[in-house]
XYZ file of C-alpha atoms in Angstrom:
763
model
C 61.673 5.971 -55.469
C 61.093 3.132 -57.922
C 59.066 0.229 -56.723
C 57.539 2.022 -53.694
C 54.091 1.038 -54.736
C 54.956 -2.696 -54.765
C 53.787 -5.164 -52.210
C 56.763 -5.307 -50.206
C 56.685 -1.507 -49.324
C 53.248 -2.285 -47.647
C 53.812 -5.612 -46.178
C 55.399 -4.294 -42.911
C 57.605 -6.577 -40.817
C 55.571 -6.880 -37.892
C 57.245 -8.531 -35.086
C 55.771 -11.830 -33.756
C 56.740 -15.340 -32.439
C 59.933 -16.693 -34.181
C 59.977 -19.601 -36.472
C 60.661 -22.771 -34.951
C 58.846 -22.139 -31.795
C 61.334 -19.622 -30.236
C 60.099 -16.217 -28.883
C 61.108 -12.985 -30.236
C 61.938 -11.808 -26.810
C 64.419 -14.376 -26.007
C 67.362 -12.487 -27.068
C 67.781 -8.963 -28.290
C 69.981 -9.893 -31.387
C 67.574 -12.856 -32.404
C 64.367 -11.221 -33.124
C 62.295 -13.325 -35.296
C 59.184 -12.279 -37.684
C 56.103 -14.145 -38.695
C 52.606 -13.411 -40.339
C 49.273 -14.826 -39.712
C 47.536 -17.271 -41.941
C 46.054 -14.586 -43.926
C 49.233 -13.099 -44.718
C 49.146 -9.998 -42.575
C 50.942 -10.072 -39.312
C 48.952 -9.475 -36.336
C 45.864 -9.538 -38.310
C 44.467 -12.763 -37.108
C 41.487 -11.246 -35.373
C 40.244 -9.829 -38.695
C 40.928 -12.955 -41.010
C 37.740 -14.551 -42.449
C 36.589 -17.776 -41.511
C 36.292 -19.295 -44.737
C 38.463 -17.710 -47.545
C 36.818 -19.007 -50.782
C 39.633 -17.686 -52.748
C 42.134 -19.840 -51.266
C 39.823 -23.008 -52.192
C 39.549 -21.449 -55.688
C 43.390 -21.296 -56.226
C 43.788 -24.908 -54.926
C 41.138 -25.781 -57.520
C 43.041 -24.129 -60.239
C 46.261 -25.514 -59.056
C 44.991 -29.065 -59.277
C 42.545 -28.654 -62.103
C 43.964 -31.122 -64.152
C 43.637 -33.842 -61.503
C 40.020 -32.826 -60.487
C 38.822 -32.790 -64.145
C 40.521 -36.049 -64.733
C 38.602 -37.592 -61.663
C 35.502 -35.696 -62.973
C 35.431 -37.096 -66.609
C 36.711 -40.672 -65.427
C 33.787 -40.914 -63.071
C 31.527 -40.025 -65.973
C 33.132 -42.492 -68.495
C 32.604 -45.260 -65.595
C 29.264 -44.207 -64.858
C 28.144 -44.320 -68.358
C 29.585 -47.677 -68.942
C 28.039 -49.223 -65.858
C 24.576 -47.876 -66.783
C 24.778 -49.209 -70.222
C 25.855 -52.730 -68.714
C 22.832 -52.673 -66.301
C 19.785 -54.853 -66.993
C 16.672 -52.625 -67.502
C 14.248 -52.791 -64.937
C 10.498 -51.919 -65.174
C 8.149 -50.615 -62.658
C 4.412 -51.166 -62.481
C 2.417 -49.293 -59.922
C -1.212 -49.591 -58.685
C -2.805 -46.845 -56.877
C -4.924 -47.326 -53.870
C -7.126 -45.132 -51.647
C -6.997 -45.934 -47.962
C -10.000 -43.966 -45.754
C -9.702 -43.839 -42.051
C -13.388 -44.734 -41.838
C -15.415 -47.022 -44.524
C -18.886 -45.749 -46.022
C -21.691 -46.497 -43.338
C -24.665 -48.547 -44.150
C -25.977 -48.308 -40.643
C -25.551 -45.539 -38.363
C -23.504 -47.585 -35.810
C -20.002 -48.023 -34.891
C -17.647 -50.893 -36.281
C -16.085 -53.428 -33.914
C -12.593 -52.426 -35.375
C -10.803 -49.476 -33.549
C -11.763 -46.003 -35.339
C -9.051 -43.521 -35.934
C -9.387 -39.641 -35.064
C -7.611 -36.986 -36.979
C -4.710 -36.904 -34.375
C -4.045 -40.779 -34.730
C -4.655 -40.588 -38.579
C -0.881 -40.567 -39.158
C -0.456 -43.625 -36.994
C -3.236 -45.380 -38.987
C -1.794 -44.726 -42.356
C 1.756 -45.768 -41.167
C -0.112 -48.994 -39.911
C -1.394 -49.575 -43.282
C 1.849 -49.103 -45.221
C 3.394 -51.660 -42.636
C 0.526 -54.087 -43.669
C 1.442 -53.597 -47.228
C 5.041 -54.567 -46.632
C 4.042 -57.474 -44.291
C 5.251 -60.935 -44.768
C 1.655 -62.322 -44.606
C 0.552 -60.169 -47.484
C 3.622 -61.305 -49.273
C 2.994 -64.926 -48.855
C -0.793 -64.341 -49.866
C 0.293 -62.762 -53.065
C 2.560 -65.707 -53.738
C -0.020 -68.166 -53.098
C -2.664 -66.466 -55.061
C -0.522 -65.759 -58.073
C 1.608 -69.108 -58.083
C 4.815 -67.501 -58.019
C 6.450 -70.358 -56.093
C 4.654 -73.440 -57.823
C 7.589 -74.064 -60.260
C 10.986 -73.200 -61.176
C 9.625 -71.381 -64.291
C 7.560 -69.108 -62.116
C 10.915 -68.355 -60.051
C 12.594 -67.369 -63.211
C 9.994 -65.223 -64.136
C 10.449 -62.986 -61.126
C 14.250 -63.029 -61.662
C 15.344 -65.950 -59.221
C 17.396 -69.009 -60.020
C 15.659 -72.052 -58.803
C 17.164 -73.764 -55.687
C 18.781 -77.045 -56.179
C 16.467 -80.070 -56.412
C 17.226 -81.994 -53.100
C 15.315 -83.419 -50.237
C 11.622 -84.026 -50.145
C 9.133 -82.229 -52.230
C 7.805 -80.392 -49.455
C 11.236 -79.308 -48.458
C 11.915 -78.261 -51.934
C 8.467 -76.346 -52.143
C 9.559 -74.713 -48.817
C 12.788 -73.365 -50.118
C 11.074 -71.989 -53.370
C 8.537 -70.299 -51.236
C 11.403 -68.749 -49.107
C 13.233 -67.461 -52.194
C 10.012 -66.036 -53.792
C 9.049 -64.266 -50.420
C 12.638 -62.648 -50.368
C 12.468 -61.441 -54.058
C 8.916 -60.115 -53.769
C 9.568 -58.262 -50.692
C 12.931 -56.873 -51.924
C 11.229 -55.329 -55.283
C 7.866 -54.096 -53.582
C 7.740 -50.424 -53.210
C 4.882 -48.691 -51.325
C 4.917 -45.027 -51.909
C 2.279 -42.612 -50.253
C 1.151 -39.546 -52.386
C 2.003 -36.490 -50.007
C -1.231 -34.575 -48.928
C -3.690 -37.328 -49.956
C -5.219 -40.531 -48.929
C -3.655 -42.303 -51.969
C -0.638 -44.817 -51.974
C 1.177 -46.313 -55.202
C 2.174 -50.016 -54.815
C 4.915 -50.706 -57.143
C 6.894 -53.720 -58.196
C 10.208 -53.870 -60.044
C 10.922 -56.609 -62.659
C 12.881 -56.969 -65.802
C 9.522 -58.170 -67.573
C 6.880 -55.549 -67.447
C 3.848 -57.660 -67.614
C 4.992 -59.741 -64.635
C 5.629 -56.390 -62.848
C 1.891 -55.244 -63.567
C 0.610 -58.810 -62.523
C 2.292 -58.863 -59.156
C 1.579 -55.200 -58.252
C -2.065 -55.911 -58.946
C -1.939 -59.048 -56.922
C -0.693 -56.981 -53.971
C -3.635 -54.251 -54.369
C -6.291 -57.041 -54.755
C -4.964 -59.023 -51.944
C -4.632 -56.315 -49.602
C -8.299 -55.283 -49.923
C -9.368 -58.976 -49.394
C -7.004 -59.413 -46.299
C -8.489 -56.162 -44.787
C -12.192 -57.500 -45.342
C -11.177 -60.900 -43.758
C -9.885 -59.210 -40.707
C -13.157 -57.153 -39.986
C -15.285 -59.997 -40.552
C -13.067 -62.235 -38.124
C -13.341 -59.441 -35.681
C -17.129 -59.121 -35.856
C -17.784 -62.762 -35.349
C -15.542 -62.868 -32.246
C -17.516 -59.708 -31.036
C -20.916 -61.546 -31.225
C -19.839 -64.464 -29.191
C -17.963 -62.334 -26.557
C -21.138 -59.951 -26.051
C -23.542 -62.925 -25.708
C -21.579 -63.994 -22.619
C -21.261 -61.059 -21.066
C -24.990 -60.062 -21.216
C -26.067 -63.113 -19.540
C -23.593 -62.365 -16.572
C -24.675 -58.955 -16.506
C -28.439 -59.705 -16.233
C -27.964 -61.977 -13.334
C -26.110 -59.123 -11.489
C -28.790 -56.682 -12.160
C -31.692 -58.777 -10.870
C -29.542 -59.576 -7.751
C -28.627 -55.795 -7.244
C -32.427 -54.660 -7.368
C -33.558 -57.027 -4.813
C -30.879 -55.909 -2.263
C -31.738 -52.308 -2.688
C -35.478 -52.652 -2.188
C -34.871 -54.919 0.992
C -32.200 -52.371 2.686
C -34.448 -49.150 2.006
C -37.385 -51.094 3.621
C -35.448 -52.045 6.791
C -33.832 -48.693 7.252
C -36.993 -46.619 6.484
C -35.098 -44.572 3.885
C -37.645 -42.739 1.629
C -36.234 -40.175 -0.865
C -38.188 -37.086 -2.024
C -36.797 -37.297 -5.561
C -35.796 -40.525 -7.431
C -32.111 -40.623 -8.192
C -30.983 -39.934 -11.578
C -30.203 -42.633 -13.829
C -27.320 -41.041 -15.642
C -23.759 -41.924 -14.907
C -22.953 -38.383 -13.384
C -25.967 -38.747 -11.002
C -25.550 -42.279 -9.855
C -26.521 -42.519 -6.184
C -27.481 -38.934 -5.687
C -30.797 -38.117 -3.561
C -32.210 -34.800 -2.237
C -34.091 -34.045 1.076
C -35.492 -31.084 2.589
C -32.709 -30.872 5.307
C -30.360 -30.807 2.480
C -31.881 -28.126 0.733
C -32.215 -25.939 3.877
C -28.537 -26.581 4.631
C -27.480 -25.488 1.309
C -29.603 -22.445 1.372
C -28.313 -21.456 4.952
C -24.818 -22.001 4.117
C -24.952 -19.731 0.926
C -26.621 -17.177 3.299
C -23.636 -17.811 5.772
C -20.979 -17.048 2.947
C -22.760 -13.840 2.052
C -23.209 -12.669 5.740
C -19.280 -13.458 6.280
C -18.339 -11.567 3.147
C -20.347 -8.592 4.349
C -18.837 -8.792 7.882
C -15.237 -8.898 6.602
C -15.911 -5.863 4.265
C -17.529 -4.014 7.133
C -14.727 -4.940 9.484
C -12.060 -3.732 7.096
C -13.995 -0.365 6.735
C -14.181 -0.154 10.545
C -10.471 -0.719 11.042
C -9.471 1.835 8.449
C -11.838 4.413 10.145
C -10.536 3.625 13.533
C -6.828 3.948 12.656
C -6.839 6.570 9.848
C -7.311 10.218 10.613
C -10.668 11.243 10.565
C -10.718 13.769 7.636
C -8.785 11.352 5.465
C -11.652 8.722 5.357
C -13.242 8.314 1.863
C -16.623 8.217 3.371
C -15.989 11.511 4.859
C -14.256 13.088 1.857
C -17.319 11.914 -0.424
C -20.057 13.240 1.836
C -21.907 15.924 -0.014
C -22.633 17.785 3.162
C -19.124 17.907 4.395
C -18.125 18.805 0.836
C -20.554 21.704 0.961
C -19.254 22.993 4.395
C -15.712 22.787 3.166
C -16.638 24.815 0.390
C -18.175 27.612 2.814
C -15.100 27.438 4.982
C -12.776 27.864 2.155
C -14.777 31.108 1.033
C -14.915 32.402 4.861
C -11.039 31.998 5.043
C -10.492 33.786 1.744
C -12.542 36.516 2.988
C -10.976 36.712 6.480
C -7.496 36.650 4.731
C -8.457 39.278 2.629
C -9.956 41.642 4.921
C -6.989 40.932 7.289
C -4.646 43.270 5.377
C -7.458 46.100 6.257
C -8.687 45.326 9.716
C -7.276 44.242 12.832
C -8.003 40.824 14.399
C -10.022 42.329 17.062
C -12.276 44.310 14.540
C -15.972 43.328 15.114
C -16.363 42.196 11.670
C -13.023 40.142 11.544
C -14.156 38.592 14.971
C -17.563 37.662 13.425
C -15.945 36.001 10.420
C -13.564 34.037 12.768
C -16.511 32.728 14.420
C -18.137 31.744 11.490
C -15.080 29.728 10.452
C -15.016 27.880 13.779
C -18.600 26.988 13.645
C -18.183 25.566 10.148
C -15.219 23.563 11.264
C -17.231 22.276 14.212
C -20.137 21.068 12.003
C -17.757 19.372 9.743
C -15.897 17.434 12.505
C -19.625 16.471 13.974
C -20.609 15.046 10.602
C -17.115 13.100 10.233
C -17.507 11.686 13.784
C -21.192 10.491 12.870
C -19.950 8.819 9.609
C -17.094 6.849 11.619
C -19.868 5.933 14.160
C -22.176 4.563 11.444
C -19.443 2.620 10.017
C -18.908 0.888 13.352
C -22.772 0.252 13.675
C -22.605 -1.353 10.273
C -19.652 -3.635 11.474
C -21.584 -4.714 14.632
C -24.813 -5.515 12.633
C -22.884 -7.533 10.309
C -20.943 -9.545 12.816
C -24.229 -10.385 14.741
C -25.837 -11.692 11.706
C -22.923 -14.018 10.845
C -23.046 -15.345 14.212
C -26.686 -16.185 14.105
C -26.402 -17.757 10.696
C -23.418 -19.815 11.842
C -25.644 -21.285 14.747
C -28.386 -22.407 12.049
C -25.886 -24.049 9.700
C -24.280 -26.105 12.895
C -27.816 -27.393 13.790
C -28.761 -28.420 10.161
C -25.269 -30.146 9.813
C -26.026 -32.599 12.289
C -29.378 -33.389 10.741
C -27.773 -34.052 7.379
C -24.796 -36.067 8.819
C -27.335 -38.473 10.616
C -29.339 -39.019 7.441
C -26.146 -39.723 5.662
C -24.904 -42.118 8.069
C -28.208 -44.073 7.412
C -27.813 -43.670 3.479
C -24.222 -44.856 3.169
C -25.048 -48.574 2.408
C -28.121 -47.312 0.506
C -26.087 -45.223 -1.840
C -23.464 -47.980 -2.302
C -26.454 -50.369 -3.331
C -27.788 -47.824 -5.491
C -24.668 -47.012 -7.335
C -24.163 -50.619 -7.934
C -27.555 -51.257 -9.500
C -27.235 -48.052 -11.727
C -23.959 -49.167 -12.989
C -25.184 -52.741 -13.793
C -28.132 -51.365 -15.345
C -26.108 -48.933 -17.664
C -23.727 -51.778 -18.367
C -26.602 -54.202 -19.286
C -28.284 -51.603 -21.649
C -24.887 -50.776 -23.443
C -24.048 -54.432 -24.098
C -27.572 -55.210 -25.354
C -27.544 -52.226 -27.719
C -24.044 -53.088 -28.910
C -25.185 -56.621 -29.480
C -27.991 -55.573 -31.812
C -25.656 -53.187 -33.669
C -23.152 -56.131 -34.295
C -25.955 -58.323 -35.180
C -27.227 -56.108 -37.755
C -24.011 -54.903 -39.325
C -22.347 -58.426 -39.112
C -23.595 -59.374 -42.384
C -22.324 -55.931 -44.014
C -18.739 -56.174 -44.571
C -17.507 -52.354 -44.510
C -14.249 -51.538 -46.652
C -12.423 -48.614 -46.480
C -9.840 -49.627 -49.097
C -10.371 -49.283 -52.752
C -8.373 -49.360 -56.167
C -8.110 -46.171 -57.843
C -5.897 -47.464 -60.714
C -4.693 -50.859 -61.580
C -1.030 -51.452 -62.640
C -0.561 -51.702 -66.431
C 2.852 -53.053 -68.124
C 5.213 -49.997 -68.332
C 6.533 -49.133 -71.915
C 9.582 -47.718 -70.703
C 12.279 -48.905 -68.072
C 12.540 -47.065 -64.763
C 15.954 -48.304 -63.990
C 18.927 -47.660 -64.681
C 18.504 -43.621 -64.897
C 21.123 -42.510 -67.293
C 20.558 -38.900 -66.161
C 20.572 -39.576 -62.435
C 23.658 -42.254 -62.657
C 25.561 -39.753 -64.472
C 24.524 -36.884 -61.840
C 25.908 -39.393 -59.101
C 29.047 -40.054 -61.156
C 29.735 -36.640 -61.426
C 29.254 -35.604 -58.047
C 31.162 -38.600 -57.069
C 34.134 -37.826 -59.360
C 34.228 -34.323 -58.480
C 34.412 -35.143 -54.709
C 37.193 -37.649 -55.390
C 39.119 -35.021 -57.280
C 38.620 -32.418 -54.595
C 39.648 -34.989 -51.850
C 42.707 -35.933 -53.911
C 43.600 -32.343 -54.430
C 43.383 -31.596 -50.744
C 45.398 -34.837 -49.883
C 48.090 -33.705 -52.358
C 48.175 -30.220 -50.966
C 48.356 -31.318 -47.485
C 51.441 -33.644 -48.607
C 53.002 -30.955 -50.698
C 56.381 -29.835 -49.538
C 57.229 -27.305 -52.076
C 57.410 -23.745 -51.557
C 56.151 -22.249 -54.894
C 54.161 -19.076 -53.814
C 54.592 -16.214 -51.191
C 51.645 -17.665 -49.321
C 53.557 -20.984 -49.049
C 56.539 -19.134 -47.592
C 54.384 -17.380 -44.881
C 52.275 -20.263 -43.887
C 54.474 -23.146 -44.036
C 57.532 -21.492 -42.723
C 55.970 -18.680 -40.532
C 58.463 -16.053 -41.530
C 57.921 -12.695 -43.161
C 58.241 -12.291 -46.884
C 60.061 -9.156 -47.941
C 59.931 -9.677 -51.562
C 59.126 -11.634 -54.657
C 61.546 -11.688 -57.575
C 59.941 -12.763 -61.010
C 61.584 -15.623 -63.225
C 63.695 -14.212 -65.913
C 62.783 -15.022 -69.507
C 65.055 -17.618 -71.280
C 68.215 -16.182 -72.530
C 68.099 -13.195 -70.207
C 70.746 -12.734 -67.535
C 70.330 -11.279 -64.287
C 73.120 -8.417 -64.942
C 71.140 -7.293 -68.173
C 67.914 -7.229 -66.139
C 69.123 -5.203 -63.227
C 70.752 -2.830 -65.739
C 67.188 -1.992 -67.232
C 65.726 -0.046 -64.341
C 62.192 -0.398 -66.026
C 62.263 -4.197 -66.059
C 60.157 -6.223 -63.631
C 63.267 -7.920 -62.264
C 64.519 -4.431 -61.071
C 61.207 -3.395 -59.808
C 61.237 -6.503 -57.410
C 64.300 -5.540 -56.000
C 63.493 -1.988 -55.681
C 60.553 -3.213 -53.648
C 63.046 -5.537 -51.435
C 65.064 -2.628 -50.721
C 62.370 -0.561 -49.683
C 61.168 -3.433 -47.463
C 64.652 -3.748 -45.948
C 64.719 0.147 -45.244
C 61.475 -0.567 -42.855
C 63.089 -3.906 -41.432
C 64.585 -2.083 -38.431
C 63.998 1.268 -36.545
C 67.294 2.639 -38.073
C 66.341 1.890 -41.807
C 68.181 -0.951 -43.836
C 70.893 -2.715 -41.559
C 74.341 -1.727 -41.662
C 75.503 -5.243 -42.129
C 73.377 -7.730 -44.072
C 74.074 -11.448 -44.800
C 72.094 -13.014 -47.726
C 71.937 -16.726 -47.305
C 69.803 -19.721 -48.824
C 69.290 -23.378 -47.725
C 70.992 -24.876 -50.708
C 73.023 -23.461 -53.607
C 71.768 -21.771 -56.937
C 68.688 -20.259 -55.071
C 69.593 -16.724 -56.231
C 71.205 -15.578 -53.002
C 74.102 -14.177 -55.001
C 72.003 -12.343 -57.579
C 69.993 -10.877 -54.369
C 72.955 -9.863 -52.708
C 74.253 -7.961 -55.639
C 70.919 -6.545 -56.393
C 70.235 -5.226 -52.888
C 73.836 -3.722 -52.782
C 73.209 -2.084 -56.246
C 69.911 -0.745 -55.343
C 71.340 0.779 -52.095
C 74.398 2.372 -54.014
C 71.896 3.798 -56.459
C 70.239 6.097 -53.684
C 73.377 7.585 -52.663
C 74.566 4.835 -49.716
C 78.171 3.815 -49.734
C 77.607 -0.014 -49.948
C 80.543 -2.619 -49.580
C 79.575 -6.011 -51.377
C 81.295 -8.922 -49.908
C 81.754 -12.310 -51.575
C 81.563 -14.364 -48.512
C 81.372 -17.824 -50.079
C 84.854 -19.236 -49.386
C 83.876 -22.315 -51.025
C 82.452 -21.710 -54.264
C 82.814 -17.895 -55.020
C 80.911 -16.532 -58.055
C 80.256 -12.829 -57.354
C 83.439 -11.558 -58.849
C 82.229 -12.757 -62.219
C 78.813 -10.975 -61.688
C 80.740 -7.520 -60.548
C 83.444 -8.033 -63.285
C 86.710 -7.926 -61.060
C 89.468 -10.096 -60.628
C 89.664 -12.587 -57.835
C 93.275 -12.514 -56.843
C 93.087 -11.046 -53.414
C 89.958 -10.837 -51.099
C 88.133 -11.793 -48.044
C 90.185 -14.960 -47.284
C 93.452 -12.710 -47.289
C 91.758 -10.171 -44.952
C 90.608 -12.886 -42.588
C 93.837 -14.843 -42.429
C 95.639 -11.434 -41.635
C 97.747 -11.230 -44.809
C 95.914 -8.069 -46.022
C 94.065 -5.167 -44.722
C 90.783 -3.594 -45.619
C 92.140 -1.130 -47.961
C 94.156 -3.581 -50.125
C 91.089 -5.691 -50.738
C 88.406 -3.260 -51.237
C 87.835 -2.684 -55.329
C 85.603 -0.181 -57.033
C 82.898 -1.113 -59.383
C 81.275 0.323 -62.316
C 78.462 1.651 -60.200
C 79.021 4.785 -58.145
C 79.185 4.243 -54.431
C 79.208 0.345 -54.723
C 82.681 -1.261 -53.644
C 83.332 -5.008 -53.549
C 85.700 -7.373 -51.961
C 86.044 -10.851 -53.900
C 86.603 -14.117 -52.211
C 90.357 -14.353 -52.748
C 92.088 -17.759 -52.928
C 90.284 -20.497 -51.595
C 91.031 -21.478 -48.003
C 91.346 -24.998 -46.738
C 89.192 -24.085 -43.554
C 86.731 -21.594 -44.284
C 84.868 -22.271 -41.060
C 87.929 -21.484 -38.824
C 88.590 -18.086 -40.617
C 84.804 -17.088 -40.181
C 85.072 -18.168 -36.611
C 88.021 -15.841 -35.549
C 88.000 -12.341 -34.116
C 88.925 -10.807 -37.526
C 85.127 -10.953 -38.880
C 84.103 -8.722 -36.261
C 86.982 -6.317 -36.254
C 86.160 -6.344 -40.311
C 82.694 -5.401 -39.471
C 83.695 -2.726 -36.870
C 86.117 -0.956 -39.434
C 83.688 -1.173 -42.313
C 81.048 1.069 -40.192
C 83.410 4.004 -40.472
C 83.920 3.801 -44.331
C 80.676 2.402 -45.465
C 76.843 2.832 -44.806
C 76.022 -0.611 -45.425
C 77.915 -4.151 -45.727
C 76.167 -6.733 -47.931
C 77.653 -10.330 -47.684
C 76.958 -13.037 -50.278
C 77.169 -16.051 -48.050
C 77.247 -19.848 -48.625
C 74.454 -22.146 -48.171
C 73.106 -23.070 -44.555
C 72.860 -26.594 -44.899
C 75.966 -28.859 -44.837
C 78.369 -25.904 -43.777
C 79.120 -24.039 -40.561
C 79.993 -20.681 -42.375
C 76.380 -18.974 -42.557
C 75.497 -19.591 -38.948
C 78.716 -17.992 -37.732
C 78.187 -14.997 -40.141
C 74.581 -14.737 -39.225
C 75.672 -14.312 -35.796
C 78.011 -11.365 -36.238
C 75.888 -9.343 -38.770
C 72.990 -7.047 -37.992
C 70.406 -8.950 -40.146
C 69.971 -11.786 -42.400
C 67.963 -12.036 -45.619
C 66.805 -15.568 -46.614
C 66.648 -16.565 -50.286
C 64.072 -19.183 -51.398
C 63.858 -20.419 -54.868
C 60.229 -20.799 -55.984
C 59.404 -24.595 -56.740
C 63.094 -25.453 -55.945
C 63.343 -25.415 -52.178
C 61.325 -27.987 -50.002
C 59.860 -27.053 -46.821
C 61.908 -29.579 -44.881
C 65.052 -28.172 -46.247
C 63.981 -24.498 -45.569
C 63.077 -25.376 -42.028
C 66.355 -27.168 -41.349
C 68.200 -24.106 -42.578
C 66.135 -21.756 -40.410
C 66.750 -24.154 -37.488
C 70.290 -23.838 -37.903
C 70.094 -19.908 -38.268
C 67.978 -19.920 -35.247
C 70.667 -21.917 -33.195
C 73.112 -19.396 -34.299
C 71.021 -16.339 -32.719
C 70.604 -14.862 -36.122
C 68.516 -11.853 -36.406
C 66.242 -13.033 -39.299
C 64.666 -10.107 -41.120
C 62.807 -12.169 -43.745
C 62.674 -14.152 -46.880
C 62.798 -13.358 -50.439
C 61.213 -15.678 -52.933
C 63.238 -15.888 -56.262
C 62.607 -17.344 -59.654
C 58.779 -16.917 -59.176
C 56.822 -17.524 -62.343
C 53.687 -15.612 -62.421
C 52.476 -17.380 -65.542
C 52.630 -21.006 -64.183
C 51.093 -19.842 -60.677
C 47.926 -17.674 -60.375
C 48.479 -16.131 -57.173
C 46.493 -13.866 -55.121
C 47.724 -12.809 -51.619
C 45.567 -11.177 -48.928
C 43.001 -10.192 -51.447
C 45.450 -8.691 -53.845
C 46.598 -10.250 -57.114
C 50.370 -10.278 -57.212
C 50.676 -11.603 -60.870
C 50.817 -8.069 -62.004
C 52.819 -6.607 -64.881
C 55.945 -4.809 -63.389
C 55.920 -2.415 -66.198
C 53.094 -0.612 -64.946
C 53.213 2.898 -66.150
C 54.866 2.036 -69.579
C 53.075 2.941 -72.724
C 51.842 0.267 -74.914
C 54.312 -1.042 -77.535
C 54.461 -3.523 -80.127
C 55.898 -6.875 -79.687
C 59.607 -6.702 -79.722
C 59.337 -2.756 -79.784
C 60.790 -0.197 -77.481
C 59.422 0.300 -74.109
C 57.523 3.437 -73.338
C 58.521 6.128 -70.946
C 57.936 5.489 -67.069
C 55.591 7.616 -65.292
């Protein structure tokens, strides 16, 4: 069958939620169909999260707009770049070390930075380079605010000359400070201790002079801060040393007087270190420590012995590890095993009361008795060890208790002594530290350490750094491309046209049964349908195949073809569907149901004297209005005379009687109905037939019109089978659907031919 390999054959009309928000189960005669966003019904769980093909097609659709924005932005960017004033950037390179080179082996009075704090140190230095105080120092040293000419050199219009000279000078300094801080740049070199200090100015020489001024003044400001901190440290240390010396002398006198009064004599002198402040040693303390260590060992031995005795007392005798590991018991157990084996071996020959057997039995019992005796001795020894360990623990505990009282008495008398001793040691340590620090500051005070040095002085640059044509063009290109894409997305969101099959399914939510290509200029639908090899015929073959799968019983027995508005190709679609069904041997009745503007009789080529209007009004019967056509099995009922009230004719009972009568004579009834919008005919026809096929003109029908028409059909409880997109131009719309390209050649299988030549034979 022709056209079975086309997309409509595989599309499948899977039932889903109805258009307009209605449910497919709301009524048996109003089943609705829809598809998911990826174009396949019921395939939402497999659809990709990001379909790049959709965005690519969108870009191709709006390529003129996107390219226009892109090139427009490039032109504007180039023009603005050429109009900008060239700016020169001069850079001086500094090296900043965490610690300066040491002349003396002593620490400085300024805080030193560890490796962990190094990042904070460098960030602090960068902040100092950007500080207001350094900028003011540079302005003062270079005279940047001394005159209006100096201000113009750094690109500032001098302020108005008003007020006193001091006020005018303050305004110039404020303007110069704002400009200098704005054009300054501090750029650390990654992975090093270098930092580049740059300055931007239209004059390359001025830029280099100011950049060098920042570098030199930053070093001088660092030296000034260190000198000021050293001077303050010397004054502070002198005052603290005098106070600490008086406290040390007073503490020594108090300690000596208290020791003489309490008769406290230490065997060893207390340590002078910070960790040994106030610590003393005595014979009683040493004995207590030794006894306490021995008590701990005895207690551990007693706990271990007690645990062994508890296990020996509660466990079966022969399961004790000491019993099982005893060599004598192991040897006796082996002897008993040998005797048991011998006894069992001879038992098969002799009776138990045989003398030799009685002797073996006695030996076995004697061996078992020896084993039991040894095991009992081992358990008794475990008990003895536990009692000895407990006795030793009690003896040592008594001695430790006696020594503890002696030590506590000594410590009661040494409390105040230790307090005085600690105060003396602390004061002595503080005094010695202050004295040593004072000597170091005195030696290093005259040597100013510097941890900042200039690596490269700034030189006037030869080429401007701003504006950068390449950078500006890149930014303009990105901006133009972004604006173009944004405009394309906005236009796509506001686009109400139904141009592609994707638009039909995504914007309307109904199944697409077929796509009919746009005919070439000068070609008529009748001629195209007459050529079974044409793409036009192939499209309708696919539509016929889709209709055969639209219901469980195949193509519907009665089908209404309608559209939202006139001239959308519904009449051609109705004729083509009827023609294709007739070609496969079905008896088909084609009805011109447009009682307002009939046109089907001209397509079929019959007279319009009598027709459907006569049948509905009762002035004719079915046999009197049915006319044969040139196609075998295809019969036609024209419109007939135009009635004054078509809606009333369709609303009567004769329509249902007509459909019931045609079921006995024809396999299918195809009705070419009027447009839905503005007329009540189509909703009434849709409610009476088995299925409705909705025709949509590509780029001709708007989404609002189609939705309104579908809503009216839904209110009439129509059984919508799906839609067919007519007049679709594959040349103007590069279209891909669900990963398959539908802009294919309908002459698949034809042999190549010369332009204007005869078509090849179909496969």
